[in-house]
GROMACS .gro file of N, CA and C in nm:
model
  312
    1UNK      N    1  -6.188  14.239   3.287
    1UNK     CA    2  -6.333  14.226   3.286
    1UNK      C    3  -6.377  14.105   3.202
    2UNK      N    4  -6.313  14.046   3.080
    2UNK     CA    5  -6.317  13.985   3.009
    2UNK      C    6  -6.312  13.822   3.088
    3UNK      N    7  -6.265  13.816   3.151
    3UNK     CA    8  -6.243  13.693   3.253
    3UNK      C    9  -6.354  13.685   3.324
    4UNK      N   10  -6.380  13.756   3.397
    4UNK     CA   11  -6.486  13.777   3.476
    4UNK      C   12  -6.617  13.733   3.388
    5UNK      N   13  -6.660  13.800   3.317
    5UNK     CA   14  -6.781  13.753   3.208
    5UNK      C   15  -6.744  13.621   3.150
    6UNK      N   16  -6.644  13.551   3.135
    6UNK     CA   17  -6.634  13.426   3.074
    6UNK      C   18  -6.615  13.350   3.195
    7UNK      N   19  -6.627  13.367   3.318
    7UNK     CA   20  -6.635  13.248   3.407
    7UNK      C   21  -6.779  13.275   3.403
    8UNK      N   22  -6.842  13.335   3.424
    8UNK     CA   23  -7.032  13.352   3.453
    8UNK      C   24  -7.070  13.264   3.349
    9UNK      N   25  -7.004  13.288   3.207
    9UNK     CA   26  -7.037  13.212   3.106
    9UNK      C   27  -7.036  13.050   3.155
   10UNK      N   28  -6.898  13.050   3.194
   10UNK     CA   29  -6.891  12.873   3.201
   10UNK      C   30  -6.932  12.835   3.302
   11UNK      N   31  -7.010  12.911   3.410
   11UNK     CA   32  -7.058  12.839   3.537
   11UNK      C   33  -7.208  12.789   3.438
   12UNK      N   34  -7.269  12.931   3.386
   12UNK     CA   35  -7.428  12.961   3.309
   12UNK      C   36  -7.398  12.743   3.201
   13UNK      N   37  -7.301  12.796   3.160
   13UNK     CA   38  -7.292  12.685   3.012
   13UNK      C   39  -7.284  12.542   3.110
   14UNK      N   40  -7.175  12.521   3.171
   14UNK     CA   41  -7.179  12.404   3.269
   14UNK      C   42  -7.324  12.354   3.323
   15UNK      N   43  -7.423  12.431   3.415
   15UNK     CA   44  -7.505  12.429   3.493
   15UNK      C   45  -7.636  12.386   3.381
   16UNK      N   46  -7.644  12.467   3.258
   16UNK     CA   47  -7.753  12.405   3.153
   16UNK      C   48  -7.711  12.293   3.089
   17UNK      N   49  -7.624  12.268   3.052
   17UNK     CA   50  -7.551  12.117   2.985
   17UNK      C   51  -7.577  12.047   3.049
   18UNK      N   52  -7.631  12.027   3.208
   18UNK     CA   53  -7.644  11.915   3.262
   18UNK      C   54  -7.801  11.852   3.265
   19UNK      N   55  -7.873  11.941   3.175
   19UNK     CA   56  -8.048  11.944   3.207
   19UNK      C   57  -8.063  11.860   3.043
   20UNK      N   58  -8.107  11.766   3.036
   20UNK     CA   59  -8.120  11.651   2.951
   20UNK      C   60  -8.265  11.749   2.852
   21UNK      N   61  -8.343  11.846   2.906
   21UNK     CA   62  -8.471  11.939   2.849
   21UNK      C   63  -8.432  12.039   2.751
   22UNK      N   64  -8.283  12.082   2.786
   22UNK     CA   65  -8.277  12.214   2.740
   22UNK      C   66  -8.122  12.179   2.645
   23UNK      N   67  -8.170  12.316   2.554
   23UNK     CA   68  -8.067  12.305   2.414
   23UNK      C   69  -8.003  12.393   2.422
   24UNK      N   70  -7.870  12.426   2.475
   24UNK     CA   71  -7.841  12.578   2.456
   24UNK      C   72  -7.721  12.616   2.329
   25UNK      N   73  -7.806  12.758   2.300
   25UNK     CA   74  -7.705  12.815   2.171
   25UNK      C   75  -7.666  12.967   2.182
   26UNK      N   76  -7.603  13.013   2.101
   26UNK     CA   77  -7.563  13.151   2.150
   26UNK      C   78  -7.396  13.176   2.247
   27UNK      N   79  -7.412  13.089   2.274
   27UNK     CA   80  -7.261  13.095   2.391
   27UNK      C   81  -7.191  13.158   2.362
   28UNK      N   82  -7.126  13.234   2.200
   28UNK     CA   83  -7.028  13.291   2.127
   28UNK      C   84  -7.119  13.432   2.153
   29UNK      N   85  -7.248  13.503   2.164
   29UNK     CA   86  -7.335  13.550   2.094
   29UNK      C   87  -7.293  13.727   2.217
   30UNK      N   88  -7.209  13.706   2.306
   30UNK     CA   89  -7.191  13.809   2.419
   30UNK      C   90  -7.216  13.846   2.547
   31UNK      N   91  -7.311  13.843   2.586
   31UNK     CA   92  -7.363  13.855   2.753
   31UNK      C   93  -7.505  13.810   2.765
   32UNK      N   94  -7.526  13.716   2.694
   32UNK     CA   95  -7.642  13.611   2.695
   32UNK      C   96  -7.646  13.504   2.628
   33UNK      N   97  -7.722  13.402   2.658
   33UNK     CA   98  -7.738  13.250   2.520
   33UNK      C   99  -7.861  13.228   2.536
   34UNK      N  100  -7.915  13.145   2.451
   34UNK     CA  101  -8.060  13.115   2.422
   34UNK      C  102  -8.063  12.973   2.448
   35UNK      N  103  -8.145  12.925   2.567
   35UNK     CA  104  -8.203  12.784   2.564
   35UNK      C  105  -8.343  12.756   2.522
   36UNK      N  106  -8.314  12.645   2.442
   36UNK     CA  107  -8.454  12.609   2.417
   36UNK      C  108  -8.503  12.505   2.502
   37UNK      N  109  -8.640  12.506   2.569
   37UNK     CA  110  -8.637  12.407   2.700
   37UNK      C  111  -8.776  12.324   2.627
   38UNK      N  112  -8.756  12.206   2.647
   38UNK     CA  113  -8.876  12.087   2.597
   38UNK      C  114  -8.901  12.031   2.711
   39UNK      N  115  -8.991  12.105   2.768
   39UNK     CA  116  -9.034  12.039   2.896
   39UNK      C  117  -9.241  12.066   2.899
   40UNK      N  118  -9.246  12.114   2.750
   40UNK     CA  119  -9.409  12.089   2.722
   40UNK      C  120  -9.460  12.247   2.798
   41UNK      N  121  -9.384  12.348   2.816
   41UNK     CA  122  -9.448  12.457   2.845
   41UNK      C  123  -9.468  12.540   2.709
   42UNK      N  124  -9.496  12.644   2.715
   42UNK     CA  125  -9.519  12.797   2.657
   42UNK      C  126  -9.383  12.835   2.640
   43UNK      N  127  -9.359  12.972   2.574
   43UNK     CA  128  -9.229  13.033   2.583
   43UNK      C  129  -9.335  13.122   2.692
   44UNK      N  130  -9.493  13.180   2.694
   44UNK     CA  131  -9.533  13.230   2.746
   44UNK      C  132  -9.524  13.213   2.909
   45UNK      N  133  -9.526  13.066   2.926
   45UNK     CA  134  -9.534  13.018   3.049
   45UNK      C  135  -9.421  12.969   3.103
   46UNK      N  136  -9.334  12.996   3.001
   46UNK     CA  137  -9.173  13.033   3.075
   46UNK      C  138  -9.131  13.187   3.143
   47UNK      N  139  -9.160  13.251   3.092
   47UNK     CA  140  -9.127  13.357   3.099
   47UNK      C  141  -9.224  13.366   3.256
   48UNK      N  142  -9.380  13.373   3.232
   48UNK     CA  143  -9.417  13.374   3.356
   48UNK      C  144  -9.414  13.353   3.498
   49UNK      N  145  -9.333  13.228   3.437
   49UNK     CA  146  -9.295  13.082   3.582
   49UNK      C  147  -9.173  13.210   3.639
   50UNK      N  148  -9.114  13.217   3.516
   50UNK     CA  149  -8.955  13.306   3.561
   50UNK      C  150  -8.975  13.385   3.678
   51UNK      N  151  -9.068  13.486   3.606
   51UNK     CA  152  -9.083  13.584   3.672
   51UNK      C  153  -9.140  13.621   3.788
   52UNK      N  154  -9.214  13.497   3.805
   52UNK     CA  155  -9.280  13.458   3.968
   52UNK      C  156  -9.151  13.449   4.053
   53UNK      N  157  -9.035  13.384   4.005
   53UNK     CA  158  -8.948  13.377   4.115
   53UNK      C  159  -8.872  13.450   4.116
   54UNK      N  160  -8.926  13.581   4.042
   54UNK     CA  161  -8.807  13.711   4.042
   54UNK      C  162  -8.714  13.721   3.956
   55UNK      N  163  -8.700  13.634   3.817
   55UNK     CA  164  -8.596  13.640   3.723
   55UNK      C  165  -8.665  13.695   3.605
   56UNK      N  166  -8.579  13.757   3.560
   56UNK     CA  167  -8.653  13.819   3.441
   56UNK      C  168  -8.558  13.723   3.313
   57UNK      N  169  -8.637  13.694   3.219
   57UNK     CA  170  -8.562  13.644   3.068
   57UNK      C  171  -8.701  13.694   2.990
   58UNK      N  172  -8.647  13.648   2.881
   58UNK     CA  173  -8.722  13.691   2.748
   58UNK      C  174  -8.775  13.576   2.643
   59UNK      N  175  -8.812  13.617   2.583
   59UNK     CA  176  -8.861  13.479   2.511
   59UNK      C  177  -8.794  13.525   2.368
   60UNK      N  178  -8.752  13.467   2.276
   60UNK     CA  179  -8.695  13.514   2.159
   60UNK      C  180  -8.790  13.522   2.095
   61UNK      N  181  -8.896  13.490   2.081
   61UNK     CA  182  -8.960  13.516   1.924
   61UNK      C  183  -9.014  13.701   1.956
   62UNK      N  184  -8.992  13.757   2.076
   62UNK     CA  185  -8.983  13.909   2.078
   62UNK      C  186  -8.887  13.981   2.002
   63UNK      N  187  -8.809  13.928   1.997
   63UNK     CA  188  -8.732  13.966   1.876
   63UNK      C  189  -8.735  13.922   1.731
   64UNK      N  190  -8.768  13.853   1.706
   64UNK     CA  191  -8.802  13.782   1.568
   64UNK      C  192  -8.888  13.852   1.495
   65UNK      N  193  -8.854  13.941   1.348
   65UNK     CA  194  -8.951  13.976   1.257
   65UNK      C  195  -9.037  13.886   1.196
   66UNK      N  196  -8.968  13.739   1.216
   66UNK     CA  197  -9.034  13.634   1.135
   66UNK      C  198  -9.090  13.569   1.230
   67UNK      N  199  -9.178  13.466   1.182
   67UNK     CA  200  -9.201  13.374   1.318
   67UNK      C  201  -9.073  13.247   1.332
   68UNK      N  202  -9.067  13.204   1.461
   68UNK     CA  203  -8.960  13.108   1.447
   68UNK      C  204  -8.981  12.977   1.411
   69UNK      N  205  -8.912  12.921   1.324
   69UNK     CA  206  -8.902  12.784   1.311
   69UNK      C  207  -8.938  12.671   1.408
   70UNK      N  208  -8.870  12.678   1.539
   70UNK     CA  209  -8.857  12.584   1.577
   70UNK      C  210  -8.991  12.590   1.694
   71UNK      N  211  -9.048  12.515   1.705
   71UNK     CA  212  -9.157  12.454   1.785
   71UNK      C  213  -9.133  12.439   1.916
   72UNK      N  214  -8.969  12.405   1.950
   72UNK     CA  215  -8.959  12.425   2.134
   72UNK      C  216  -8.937  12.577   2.134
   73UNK      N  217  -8.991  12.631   2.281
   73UNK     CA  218  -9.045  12.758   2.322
   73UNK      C  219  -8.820  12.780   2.344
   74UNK      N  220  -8.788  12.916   2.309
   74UNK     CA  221  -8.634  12.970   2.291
   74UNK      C  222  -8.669  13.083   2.348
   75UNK      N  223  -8.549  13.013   2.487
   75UNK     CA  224  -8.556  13.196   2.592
   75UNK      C  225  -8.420  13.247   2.594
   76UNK      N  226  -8.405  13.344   2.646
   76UNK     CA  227  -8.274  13.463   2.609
   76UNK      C  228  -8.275  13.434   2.758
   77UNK      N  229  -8.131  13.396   2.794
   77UNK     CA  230  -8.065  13.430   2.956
   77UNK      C  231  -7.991  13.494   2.941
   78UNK      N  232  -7.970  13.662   3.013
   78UNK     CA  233  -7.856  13.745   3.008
   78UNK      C  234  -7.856  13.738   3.157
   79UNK      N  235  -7.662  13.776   3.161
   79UNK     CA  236  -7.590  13.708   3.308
   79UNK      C  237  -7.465  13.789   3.337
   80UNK      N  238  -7.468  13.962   3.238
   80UNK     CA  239  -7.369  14.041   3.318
   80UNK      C  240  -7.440  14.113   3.394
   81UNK      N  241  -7.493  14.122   3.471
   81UNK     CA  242  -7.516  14.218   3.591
   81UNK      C  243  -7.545  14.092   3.737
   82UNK      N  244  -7.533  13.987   3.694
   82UNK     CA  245  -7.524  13.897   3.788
   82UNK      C  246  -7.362  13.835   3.879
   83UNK      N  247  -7.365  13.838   4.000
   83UNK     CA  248  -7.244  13.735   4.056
   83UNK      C  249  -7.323  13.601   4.037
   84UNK      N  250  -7.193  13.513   4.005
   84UNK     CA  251  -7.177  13.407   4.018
   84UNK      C  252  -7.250  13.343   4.089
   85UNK      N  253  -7.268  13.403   4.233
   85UNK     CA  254  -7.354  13.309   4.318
   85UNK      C  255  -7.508  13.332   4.315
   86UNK      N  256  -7.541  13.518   4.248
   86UNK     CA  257  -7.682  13.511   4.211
   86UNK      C  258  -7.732  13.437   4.076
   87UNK      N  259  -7.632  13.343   3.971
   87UNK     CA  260  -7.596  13.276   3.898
   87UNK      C  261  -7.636  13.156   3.945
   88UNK      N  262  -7.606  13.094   3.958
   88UNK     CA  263  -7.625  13.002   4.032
   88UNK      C  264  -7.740  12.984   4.133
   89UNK      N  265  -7.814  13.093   4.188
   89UNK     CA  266  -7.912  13.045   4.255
   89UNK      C  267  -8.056  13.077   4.139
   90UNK      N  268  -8.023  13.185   4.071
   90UNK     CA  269  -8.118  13.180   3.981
   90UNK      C  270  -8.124  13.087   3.877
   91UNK      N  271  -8.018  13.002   3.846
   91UNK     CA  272  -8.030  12.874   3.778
   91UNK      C  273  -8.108  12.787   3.840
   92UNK      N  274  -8.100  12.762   3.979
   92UNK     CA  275  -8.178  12.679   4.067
   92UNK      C  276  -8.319  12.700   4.073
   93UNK      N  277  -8.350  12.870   4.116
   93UNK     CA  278  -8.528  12.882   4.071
   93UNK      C  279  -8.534  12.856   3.938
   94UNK      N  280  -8.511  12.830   3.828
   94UNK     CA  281  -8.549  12.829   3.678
   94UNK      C  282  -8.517  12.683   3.658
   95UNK      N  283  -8.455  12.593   3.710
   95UNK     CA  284  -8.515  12.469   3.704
   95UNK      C  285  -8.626  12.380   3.813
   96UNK      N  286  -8.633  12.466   3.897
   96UNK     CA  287  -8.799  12.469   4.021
   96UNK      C  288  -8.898  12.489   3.934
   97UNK      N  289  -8.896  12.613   3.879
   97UNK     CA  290  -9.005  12.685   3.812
   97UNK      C  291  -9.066  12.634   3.725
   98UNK      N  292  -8.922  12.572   3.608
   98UNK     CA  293  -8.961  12.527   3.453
   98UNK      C  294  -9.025  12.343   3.513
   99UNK      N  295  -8.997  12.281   3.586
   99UNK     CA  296  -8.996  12.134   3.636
   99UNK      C  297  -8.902  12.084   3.564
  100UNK      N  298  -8.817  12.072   3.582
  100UNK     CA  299  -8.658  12.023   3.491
  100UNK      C  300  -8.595  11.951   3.615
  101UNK      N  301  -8.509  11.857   3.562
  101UNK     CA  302  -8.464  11.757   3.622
  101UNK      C  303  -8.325  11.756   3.597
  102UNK      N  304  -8.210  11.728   3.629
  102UNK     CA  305  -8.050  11.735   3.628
  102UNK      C  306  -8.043  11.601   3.595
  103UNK      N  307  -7.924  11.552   3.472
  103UNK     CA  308  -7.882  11.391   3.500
  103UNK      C  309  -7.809  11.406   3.570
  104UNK      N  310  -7.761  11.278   3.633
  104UNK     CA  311  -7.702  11.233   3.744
  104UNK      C  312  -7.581  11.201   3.629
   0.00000   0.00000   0.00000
């Protein structure tokens, strides 16, 4: 099972590393990581955009007793109850949604 969750990981880790917007951390953290995306939205209007196209994430400062430090909006992607290929296509609506761009 352990294999299985660490390829989702490295398709999830591969597929955000390539978006020049987004910061991702957490990768060690278990069956989710946190990107922070600078693309001038909300964490509010992340989450919203998400969820228009049927993905659910979270915004971290829902968890936070404190407020957070950092000023770019930090969302929670969890990716065990997903295949690979619903992986992958929901990476695709969430850079539609957010307006994010891939380097070449």
């Amino acid at each position: 099972m352990r294999k299985v969750y660490r390829r989702k990981l490295d398709v999830l880790i591969q597929s955000l590393r390539r978006i020049p917007a987004l910061r991702l951390t957490g990768e060690s953290a278990g069956l989710h990581v946190v990107v922070s995306v600078a693309n001038g939205m909300t964490e509010q209007e992340l989450v919203k955009r998400a969820q228009q196209q049927g993905i659910q994430v979270y915004g971290l400062s829902q968890y936070a007793q404190l407020p957070l430090l950092s000023n770019t909006p930090q969302i929670v992607l969890g990716f065990a109850s997903l295949s690979e290929h619903e992986l992958t296509e929901g990476l695709q609506l969430l850079i539609d949604a957010w307006n994010l761009h891939r380097s070449s």
